[in-house]
Coordinates of C-alpha atoms in Angstrom, one line a residue:
Chain A
M1 CA 112.8 56.3 66.1
D2 CA 113.4 55.6 70.0
K3 CA 110.6 55.4 71.8
I4 CA 110.5 57.8 74.5
T5 CA 109.9 56.4 77.9
V6 CA 109.3 58.5 80.8
S7 CA 108.3 57.8 84.7
K8 CA 104.6 57.7 85.5
P9 CA 103.3 60.9 87.4
K10 CA 102.8 60.2 91.4
K11 CA 99.1 59.6 91.9
F12 CA 98.8 58.7 95.1
K13 CA 99.0 62.5 96.9
R14 CA 96.0 63.2 94.3
N15 CA 94.2 60.2 95.3
L16 CA 94.2 60.3 99.0
I17 CA 93.0 63.6 98.3
V18 CA 89.8 62.5 96.4
L19 CA 89.1 60.1 98.7
T20 CA 89.3 62.3 101.9
I21 CA 87.2 64.9 100.2
L22 CA 84.8 62.0 99.3
F23 CA 85.1 60.9 103.1
L24 CA 84.0 64.0 104.4
I25 CA 81.3 64.7 102.2
V26 CA 79.4 61.7 103.0
G27 CA 80.4 61.6 106.7
S28 CA 78.7 64.8 106.7
A29 CA 75.6 64.0 105.2
W30 CA 75.0 60.8 107.5
F31 CA 75.7 63.1 110.5
A32 CA 73.3 65.6 109.6
G33 CA 70.7 63.2 108.9
F34 CA 70.5 63.4 105.2
N35 CA 69.0 60.6 103.3
V36 CA 67.7 60.1 99.6
I37 CA 64.4 58.4 100.6
E38 CA 63.3 61.0 103.1
V39 CA 64.3 63.8 100.6
M40 CA 61.5 61.4 97.9
I41 CA 58.9 61.2 100.5
N42 CA 58.8 64.6 101.1
L43 CA 59.2 65.6 97.7
N44 CA 55.1 64.9 97.1
K45 CA 54.5 67.4 100.0
G46 CA 56.6 70.0 99.0
S47 CA 55.4 69.9 95.4
R48 CA 51.8 70.4 96.6
L49 CA 53.1 73.3 98.7
L50 CA 54.8 75.1 95.7
G51 CA 51.4 74.3 93.9
R52 CA 49.9 76.7 96.2
M53 CA 52.4 79.1 96.2
F54 CA 52.7 79.6 92.7
F55 CA 50.1 77.7 90.7
P56 CA 48.6 80.7 91.1
P57 CA 50.2 83.1 93.2
D58 CA 47.7 85.4 94.4
L59 CA 48.8 88.9 92.8
S60 CA 45.7 90.6 94.2
Y61 CA 48.2 91.3 97.1
L62 CA 50.5 93.0 95.3
P63 CA 49.6 96.2 96.2
N64 CA 49.5 95.3 100.3
I65 CA 53.2 94.3 99.7
V66 CA 55.0 97.4 97.7
D67 CA 55.0 99.8 101.2
P68 CA 57.0 96.6 102.6
M69 CA 59.8 96.1 100.1
I70 CA 59.9 100.1 99.8
E71 CA 60.8 100.0 103.2
T72 CA 63.1 97.0 103.0
I73 CA 64.8 98.6 100.0
R74 CA 65.3 101.7 102.6
M75 CA 66.6 99.7 105.4
A76 CA 69.3 98.9 102.5
I77 CA 70.2 101.9 101.4
V78 CA 70.4 103.6 105.1
G79 CA 71.9 100.9 106.1
T80 CA 74.5 100.4 103.5
F81 CA 75.4 104.5 103.3
I82 CA 75.8 104.4 107.6
G83 CA 77.8 101.2 107.4
A84 CA 80.2 102.4 104.0
T85 CA 80.7 105.8 105.3
L86 CA 82.3 104.8 108.9
A87 CA 84.3 102.0 107.1
L88 CA 86.5 104.5 105.1
P89 CA 87.9 106.6 107.8
V90 CA 88.5 103.0 109.7
A91 CA 90.4 101.6 106.8
V92 CA 92.6 104.5 106.5
L93 CA 93.3 103.6 110.3
V94 CA 94.0 100.4 110.0
A95 CA 95.9 99.9 106.6
N96 CA 99.5 99.1 107.6
N97 CA 101.6 101.5 105.0
F98 CA 99.8 104.7 106.1
I99 CA 100.0 104.6 109.8
K100 CA 102.7 102.2 111.1
S101 CA 101.2 101.0 114.1
K102 CA 100.5 97.6 115.3
L103 CA 99.1 98.5 118.6
L104 CA 96.4 100.0 116.5
H105 CA 95.9 97.8 113.5
G106 CA 95.7 94.6 115.9
P107 CA 92.5 95.1 117.9
L108 CA 91.0 97.1 115.2
R109 CA 90.9 94.3 113.1
I110 CA 90.3 91.7 115.2
I111 CA 87.0 93.9 115.9
L112 CA 86.5 94.6 112.4
N113 CA 86.6 90.9 111.8
I114 CA 84.2 90.0 114.3
F115 CA 81.8 92.5 112.7
R116 CA 81.8 90.7 109.4
T117 CA 81.5 87.2 110.7
I118 CA 78.6 87.5 112.5
P119 CA 75.4 87.1 110.3
A120 CA 73.3 90.1 109.8
L121 CA 70.1 88.1 111.0
V122 CA 72.3 87.3 113.8
L123 CA 73.0 90.8 114.9
A124 CA 69.5 91.9 114.1
S125 CA 68.2 89.8 116.6
L126 CA 70.3 90.9 118.9
F127 CA 69.2 94.6 118.0
V128 CA 65.4 93.5 118.1
A129 CA 66.5 92.4 121.7
V130 CA 67.8 96.2 122.4
F131 CA 65.9 98.3 120.9
G132 CA 62.4 96.3 120.1
T133 CA 61.3 95.5 116.8
G134 CA 60.8 97.8 113.5
P135 CA 63.5 98.8 110.7
F136 CA 65.8 100.7 113.3
S137 CA 67.0 97.6 114.8
G138 CA 67.4 96.3 110.7
V139 CA 68.9 99.3 110.1
V140 CA 71.6 99.1 112.5
A141 CA 72.0 95.0 112.3
L142 CA 73.1 96.3 108.2
S143 CA 75.3 99.0 109.0
I144 CA 76.9 97.2 111.3
F145 CA 77.5 94.1 108.8
T146 CA 78.3 96.7 105.9
F147 CA 81.0 98.2 108.1
G148 CA 82.8 95.3 109.1
L149 CA 82.7 94.4 105.0
V150 CA 83.5 97.4 103.1
S151 CA 86.4 98.1 105.6
K152 CA 88.2 94.6 105.9
L153 CA 87.8 95.0 101.6
T154 CA 89.2 98.7 101.7
Y155 CA 92.1 98.5 103.8
E156 CA 93.1 95.6 101.9
T157 CA 93.0 97.6 98.6
I158 CA 94.9 100.5 100.4
E159 CA 97.8 98.0 101.2
A160 CA 98.0 97.0 97.7
I161 CA 98.0 100.5 96.1
D162 CA 101.0 101.7 94.2
Y163 CA 103.5 102.7 96.8
G164 CA 105.5 104.9 94.1
Q165 CA 102.7 107.5 94.0
V166 CA 103.1 108.0 98.0
E167 CA 106.7 108.6 97.8
A168 CA 106.6 110.7 95.0
L169 CA 103.9 113.0 97.6
M170 CA 105.9 112.5 100.2
S171 CA 109.3 113.8 98.1
L172 CA 107.6 117.0 97.6
G173 CA 106.5 117.5 100.9
A174 CA 103.3 116.6 101.4
N175 CA 102.2 115.9 104.8
K176 CA 99.8 112.7 105.8
M177 CA 96.5 113.9 105.0
N178 CA 97.7 115.2 101.6
I179 CA 99.2 112.0 100.9
L180 CA 95.5 110.7 101.8
R181 CA 94.0 113.1 99.4
Y182 CA 96.3 113.0 96.4
A183 CA 98.1 109.6 96.4
I184 CA 95.6 107.3 98.3
M185 CA 92.2 108.5 97.7
P186 CA 92.5 108.7 94.1
Q187 CA 94.2 105.2 93.9
I188 CA 91.1 103.5 95.7
L189 CA 88.2 105.2 95.4
P190 CA 86.6 103.3 92.8
Q191 CA 87.0 99.9 94.6
Y192 CA 85.7 101.7 97.4
M193 CA 82.6 103.0 95.7
S194 CA 82.2 99.2 94.2
Y195 CA 82.4 97.5 97.6
T196 CA 79.8 99.6 98.6
L197 CA 77.8 98.6 96.3
Y198 CA 78.1 94.8 96.7
G199 CA 77.8 95.6 100.1
F200 CA 74.4 97.0 99.1
E201 CA 73.3 93.9 97.0
V202 CA 74.3 92.1 99.7
N203 CA 71.9 93.7 102.0
I204 CA 68.8 94.0 99.9
R205 CA 68.9 89.9 99.8
A206 CA 69.8 90.3 104.2
A207 CA 66.7 93.3 104.8
A208 CA 64.2 90.8 103.0
V209 CA 64.7 88.2 105.5
L210 CA 65.3 90.4 108.7
G211 CA 61.7 91.2 109.3
Y212 CA 61.5 87.3 110.2
V213 CA 63.1 88.4 113.8
G214 CA 61.3 91.5 113.6
A215 CA 63.5 93.4 112.3
G216 CA 61.3 95.2 110.0
G217 CA 61.0 95.1 105.9
I218 CA 58.9 92.7 103.8
G219 CA 60.2 89.6 105.9
Q220 CA 57.6 90.7 108.3
T221 CA 54.8 90.5 105.6
F222 CA 56.6 87.0 104.6
E223 CA 56.6 85.7 108.3
F224 CA 52.9 86.6 109.1
N225 CA 51.3 85.1 105.7
L226 CA 53.2 82.0 106.5
A227 CA 52.0 81.7 110.0
W228 CA 48.2 82.1 108.6
R229 CA 49.3 79.8 105.8
N230 CA 48.4 82.0 103.3
F231 CA 50.6 80.3 100.3
D232 CA 49.5 81.7 97.3
R233 CA 50.2 85.7 99.0
V234 CA 53.9 83.9 100.4
G235 CA 54.3 82.7 96.4
T236 CA 53.9 86.5 95.7
I237 CA 56.1 88.0 97.9
I238 CA 58.3 85.4 97.1
I239 CA 58.0 86.4 93.1
F240 CA 58.1 89.7 93.9
S241 CA 61.3 90.1 96.1
F242 CA 63.2 87.7 94.1
F243 CA 62.2 90.5 90.5
I244 CA 63.3 93.6 93.1
V245 CA 66.6 91.5 93.9
L246 CA 67.6 90.8 90.4
I247 CA 67.2 94.2 89.2
I248 CA 68.9 95.9 92.1
D249 CA 71.9 93.0 91.3
L250 CA 71.6 93.7 87.4
I251 CA 71.9 97.4 88.0
S252 CA 74.4 97.8 90.7
S253 CA 77.0 95.4 89.1
S254 CA 77.0 96.6 85.7
I255 CA 77.5 100.3 87.2
R256 CA 80.4 98.2 89.4
K257 CA 82.1 96.8 86.2
R258 CA 82.3 100.1 84.9
L259 CA 83.7 101.3 88.1
V260 CA 86.8 99.2 88.4
Chain B
M1 CA 124.3 122.8 98.3
I2 CA 124.3 119.6 99.3
E3 CA 126.9 117.3 101.5
F4 CA 127.4 114.1 102.7
K5 CA 129.4 113.7 105.8
N6 CA 130.5 110.1 106.7
V7 CA 127.1 109.0 105.6
S8 CA 126.6 105.1 106.3
K9 CA 123.0 102.9 105.3
T10 CA 122.3 99.8 106.5
Y11 CA 119.3 98.3 106.0
D12 CA 117.1 96.4 108.6
N13 CA 117.9 93.5 106.6
G14 CA 121.5 93.8 107.2
V15 CA 122.1 95.2 103.6
K16 CA 125.0 97.8 104.1
A17 CA 123.9 100.3 100.6
L18 CA 126.0 103.0 101.6
K19 CA 129.3 102.7 103.2
N20 CA 130.8 106.4 104.9
I21 CA 130.0 108.3 101.5
N22 CA 131.2 111.9 101.8
L23 CA 130.4 114.3 98.7
A24 CA 129.6 118.2 98.2
I25 CA 127.5 118.7 95.1
N26 CA 127.6 122.2 94.5
E27 CA 125.2 124.9 92.9
G28 CA 124.3 124.3 89.5
E29 CA 126.2 121.1 89.0
F30 CA 124.2 118.4 86.7
V31 CA 125.9 115.2 88.6
A32 CA 125.5 111.8 86.9
I33 CA 125.8 108.9 89.2
I34 CA 126.6 105.9 87.6
G35 CA 126.9 102.3 89.4
L36 CA 126.0 98.6 88.8
S37 CA 122.3 97.8 89.9
G38 CA 122.3 97.5 93.9
A39 CA 125.8 99.4 94.2
G40 CA 123.3 102.1 96.4
K41 CA 122.5 104.5 93.6
S42 CA 119.0 104.7 94.7
T43 CA 119.8 105.1 98.3
L44 CA 122.3 108.0 98.0
L45 CA 119.7 109.8 96.2
R46 CA 116.7 109.1 98.5
L47 CA 118.7 110.2 101.6
I48 CA 118.4 113.6 100.3
N49 CA 115.5 114.4 100.8
K50 CA 115.2 112.0 103.5
L51 CA 112.8 109.2 102.2
I52 CA 115.4 107.2 103.5
E53 CA 117.2 107.8 106.9
S54 CA 120.8 107.2 107.6
T55 CA 122.0 104.9 110.0
N56 CA 125.2 107.0 110.4
G57 CA 126.7 110.7 109.4
E58 CA 124.5 113.7 108.3
V59 CA 123.2 115.1 104.9
I60 CA 123.1 118.5 104.6
F61 CA 121.1 120.9 102.1
D62 CA 121.9 124.5 102.1
G63 CA 122.9 124.7 105.5
N64 CA 120.2 123.0 107.2
S65 CA 120.6 119.2 108.4
V66 CA 118.4 116.8 106.3
T67 CA 119.2 114.1 109.0
T68 CA 117.7 115.7 111.3
A69 CA 114.8 117.2 110.3
T70 CA 111.3 116.1 111.3
G71 CA 107.5 117.8 110.8
R72 CA 107.5 121.3 109.3
D73 CA 111.3 121.7 109.0
L74 CA 111.6 118.3 107.0
I75 CA 108.3 119.4 105.1
N76 CA 110.5 122.9 104.5
I77 CA 113.4 120.9 103.0
R78 CA 111.3 118.6 100.5
R79 CA 109.2 121.2 99.2
Q80 CA 112.7 122.7 97.7
I81 CA 113.4 119.4 96.7
G82 CA 111.9 117.9 92.9
M83 CA 112.1 114.4 92.4
I84 CA 111.5 112.2 89.6
F85 CA 111.1 108.6 89.2
Q86 CA 111.9 105.5 87.0
G87 CA 108.2 104.7 87.3
F88 CA 106.9 108.3 87.1
N89 CA 104.7 108.1 90.0
I90 CA 102.1 110.6 88.6
V91 CA 98.7 109.7 90.1
K92 CA 97.1 107.9 87.1
R93 CA 93.1 108.8 88.2
M94 CA 93.7 112.3 88.5
S95 CA 94.0 115.2 85.7
V96 CA 97.4 116.4 84.3
L97 CA 96.7 119.8 86.4
S98 CA 95.7 118.5 89.7
N99 CA 99.1 116.7 89.4
V100 CA 101.3 119.3 89.0
L101 CA 99.3 121.6 91.2
S102 CA 99.8 118.7 93.8
G103 CA 103.6 119.8 93.6
R104 CA 102.4 123.2 95.5
V105 CA 100.4 121.4 98.0
A106 CA 103.4 122.1 100.9
Y107 CA 103.0 125.8 100.1
N108 CA 99.2 125.7 101.2
P109 CA 97.1 125.3 104.1
T110 CA 95.9 121.5 104.3
W111 CA 92.6 122.5 104.4
K112 CA 92.7 124.3 101.2
T113 CA 94.9 121.3 99.2
I114 CA 92.4 118.8 100.8
L115 CA 89.4 120.5 98.9
G116 CA 91.8 121.4 95.9
L117 CA 91.5 124.9 96.3
F118 CA 94.7 126.7 94.7
P119 CA 95.3 130.4 94.8
E120 CA 95.3 131.6 90.8
E121 CA 98.9 132.3 91.0
D122 CA 99.6 128.8 91.5
K123 CA 97.7 127.6 88.5
Q124 CA 99.8 129.9 86.6
I125 CA 103.5 128.3 88.5
A126 CA 101.4 125.1 87.0
Y127 CA 100.4 126.0 83.4
R128 CA 104.0 127.7 82.9
A129 CA 105.8 124.3 84.2
L130 CA 103.7 122.4 81.6
K131 CA 104.4 124.7 79.0
R132 CA 108.2 124.2 80.2
V133 CA 107.9 120.8 79.0
D134 CA 105.6 121.0 76.0
I135 CA 102.7 119.4 77.2
L136 CA 100.8 122.1 78.1
E137 CA 98.0 121.0 76.0
K138 CA 97.1 117.9 78.1
V139 CA 96.3 120.0 81.0
H140 CA 92.5 118.7 81.1
N141 CA 93.5 115.2 80.1
R142 CA 93.6 112.0 82.8
A143 CA 97.0 111.2 83.5
S144 CA 96.6 107.6 82.8
D145 CA 96.0 108.6 79.0
L146 CA 99.3 109.6 78.2
S147 CA 102.3 107.9 77.0
G148 CA 105.4 107.4 79.0
G149 CA 107.3 110.0 78.1
Q150 CA 104.5 112.3 78.4
Q151 CA 103.8 110.9 82.0
Q152 CA 107.6 111.4 82.7
R153 CA 107.3 115.1 81.1
V154 CA 104.3 115.5 83.5
A155 CA 106.1 114.3 86.5
I156 CA 108.8 116.7 85.7
A157 CA 105.9 119.9 85.6
R158 CA 105.2 118.6 88.8
A159 CA 108.6 118.9 90.1
L160 CA 109.1 122.4 88.6
A161 CA 105.7 123.4 90.1
Q162 CA 107.6 122.9 93.6
E163 CA 110.1 125.7 91.8
P164 CA 113.0 123.6 93.5
K165 CA 116.3 124.5 94.2
I166 CA 117.6 120.9 93.2
M167 CA 115.6 118.2 91.0
L168 CA 116.5 114.4 92.0
A169 CA 116.5 111.9 89.0
D170 CA 116.1 108.1 90.0
E171 CA 116.4 106.4 86.7
P172 CA 114.6 108.9 85.1
V173 CA 114.6 107.3 81.2
A174 CA 115.1 103.5 82.5
S175 CA 111.9 102.5 81.4
L176 CA 111.5 104.9 78.2
D177 CA 112.5 104.4 74.2
P178 CA 115.7 106.1 73.6
I179 CA 113.7 108.9 71.6
T180 CA 111.8 109.8 74.4
T181 CA 115.0 109.0 76.3
V182 CA 117.0 111.8 74.5
Q183 CA 113.9 114.4 75.1
V184 CA 113.4 113.9 78.6
M185 CA 117.4 114.5 79.2
D186 CA 116.9 117.3 77.3
Y187 CA 114.8 118.9 79.4
L188 CA 116.4 118.2 82.6
K189 CA 119.5 119.5 81.0
K190 CA 117.6 122.6 80.1
I191 CA 116.1 123.4 83.0
N192 CA 119.2 122.4 84.6
V193 CA 120.9 125.4 82.7
E194 CA 118.6 127.9 82.5
D195 CA 117.2 127.9 85.9
G196 CA 120.3 127.1 87.6
I197 CA 118.7 124.3 89.6
T198 CA 121.4 121.5 90.3
T199 CA 120.3 118.1 89.2
I200 CA 121.6 114.8 90.4
A201 CA 120.3 111.9 88.2
N202 CA 121.1 108.2 89.0
L203 CA 122.0 106.7 85.2
H204 CA 122.6 103.3 83.5
H205 CA 123.9 104.6 80.3
V206 CA 127.5 105.8 80.5
D207 CA 126.8 107.6 77.6
L208 CA 123.9 109.6 79.0
A209 CA 126.4 110.3 81.8
L210 CA 128.4 111.5 79.6
K211 CA 126.6 113.8 77.0
Y212 CA 124.6 115.4 79.8
A213 CA 126.3 115.4 83.0
T214 CA 129.1 118.1 84.1
R215 CA 130.7 115.4 86.9
V216 CA 130.5 112.0 87.3
V217 CA 130.1 110.3 90.6
G218 CA 130.3 106.4 90.5
I219 CA 129.6 104.4 93.3
K220 CA 130.8 100.5 93.7
E221 CA 129.3 97.8 96.7
G222 CA 128.2 101.4 98.5
K223 CA 131.7 103.2 98.3
L224 CA 132.2 106.4 96.4
V225 CA 134.9 105.3 94.1
Y226 CA 134.8 107.7 91.6
D227 CA 134.2 111.1 91.4
V228 CA 135.3 113.6 88.2
Q229 CA 134.8 117.1 86.6
M230 CA 134.0 115.9 82.8
A231 CA 135.6 119.3 81.8
D232 CA 139.0 118.0 82.9
I233 CA 138.8 114.2 80.9
S234 CA 138.8 113.2 77.8
K235 CA 136.5 110.9 76.5
E236 CA 138.9 108.2 76.3
K237 CA 140.2 108.7 79.9
F238 CA 136.5 108.7 80.9
Y239 CA 135.7 105.2 79.0
T240 CA 138.9 103.3 80.4
D241 CA 138.0 104.8 84.1
L242 CA 135.0 103.0 83.8
E243 CA 136.7 99.8 85.0
L244 CA 136.8 101.8 88.5
V245 CA 133.0 101.6 88.7
Y246 CA 132.0 98.5 87.2
G247 CA 134.8 96.2 88.1
R248 CA 135.7 95.4 84.5
P249 CA 136.5 97.5 81.3
I250 CA 133.6 98.6 79.0
H251 CA 134.1 98.2 75.6
R252 CA 133.0 101.0 73.3
D253 CA 130.9 98.7 71.8
E254 CA 128.8 97.9 74.9
V255 CA 127.5 101.7 75.0
L256 CA 124.6 103.0 73.2
G257 CA 127.2 105.3 70.7
D258 CA 127.1 108.7 70.6
E259 CA 124.9 109.6 67.8

């Protein structure tokens, strides 16, 4: 049988990409002052600290952090609720297949993108400056962040719906409100609820650190104990937060799986 | 009942979908529109309820201009025109009943329909419509649980719930198997004959046109090239005439057969 020879695949482009990525990684590490020897030296310090935190943690402190934890969860719930509720009508306004006006969409989308891009922690420190310390500032920050996140995901979902169902409703004489109620909402509602739950998961994690800038919740307790070098208590807070976040994540993501 | 006066449609991308169409459709007719894909059949149908706006000319429905109608007037026209689609276009995440009731939205105040409040009278209309297409037992099922043929029957029931004067069918059976095709076409014919609802259907299969239509209209490259009352013409003549629509003779073995 004849041997078949084919031309060799061109690898130059692939190699160039690999080299560029490698260069970027090494270059960034160098610029950031990251070096392995430093890590090795500090590993010792770090492990001592970890030892004081977790071997053993001060579990007797647990009752004292239940209330701040509940406050954290409450902040996440209220923030998610307000943000997601505001997000739905705005998502409808911004979707380009429901209202066809570039004049409306352009500015609104820029605002949404800004909200979504600013980390909740930055928003929180801003609102602490405006409203003072406490959970209220945290809730406002989480609301705005959730609003940006959920509205963006939702309007993209609205734009991807099956337009045939909208056309059918138009054909039988439905007005805009009826089209929204009977053709758009049934198609997007499960996704919207899923995004809201996802926002809640993100918010629980964000809410846990918001206290760091004085915006209430367990982060405030964390910061206080760290400042007093109560490392065994800090360990308890970390373990407790970890389990709460894990449980909420598991519940929420299992609901989300069933929704869509 | 429906009149096209010098109607042309050019899409934004420059495609001339319809060129100077003049056509009058009378009450009670079952009109099949035939033609190659892209000939302009769907555009023609959608001009009747203004899902697409014409570039030139005027479409008249029951003495009123569809072309110039807007707002409340357009809704009043549309609610008298039922339409079914190739993709069924029922709302899959709602119950069969909600789908059929949505055919009544234009007859009720918006605040009520938003809350899903329909008068008992409308529910009776919905049940009767479902019974008409023999699918009443699925009334509380989710629409997505139904088969393709059943979904199309729900779509017919939704259109019937409008108590329409005319029924538009855009490739109603193109995504159905041959047996379901006959069922769906039979329902359309029954409604046409018993209720006198004028029916206009885009069809790909010329033998379906032959079997169900009282009149066949052929479109080729946006122009109306054929228009015949089926009572006036022999089957043989009809098959030979198809060359006018499709651009080449159609052989007997190319059609689905007569059963």
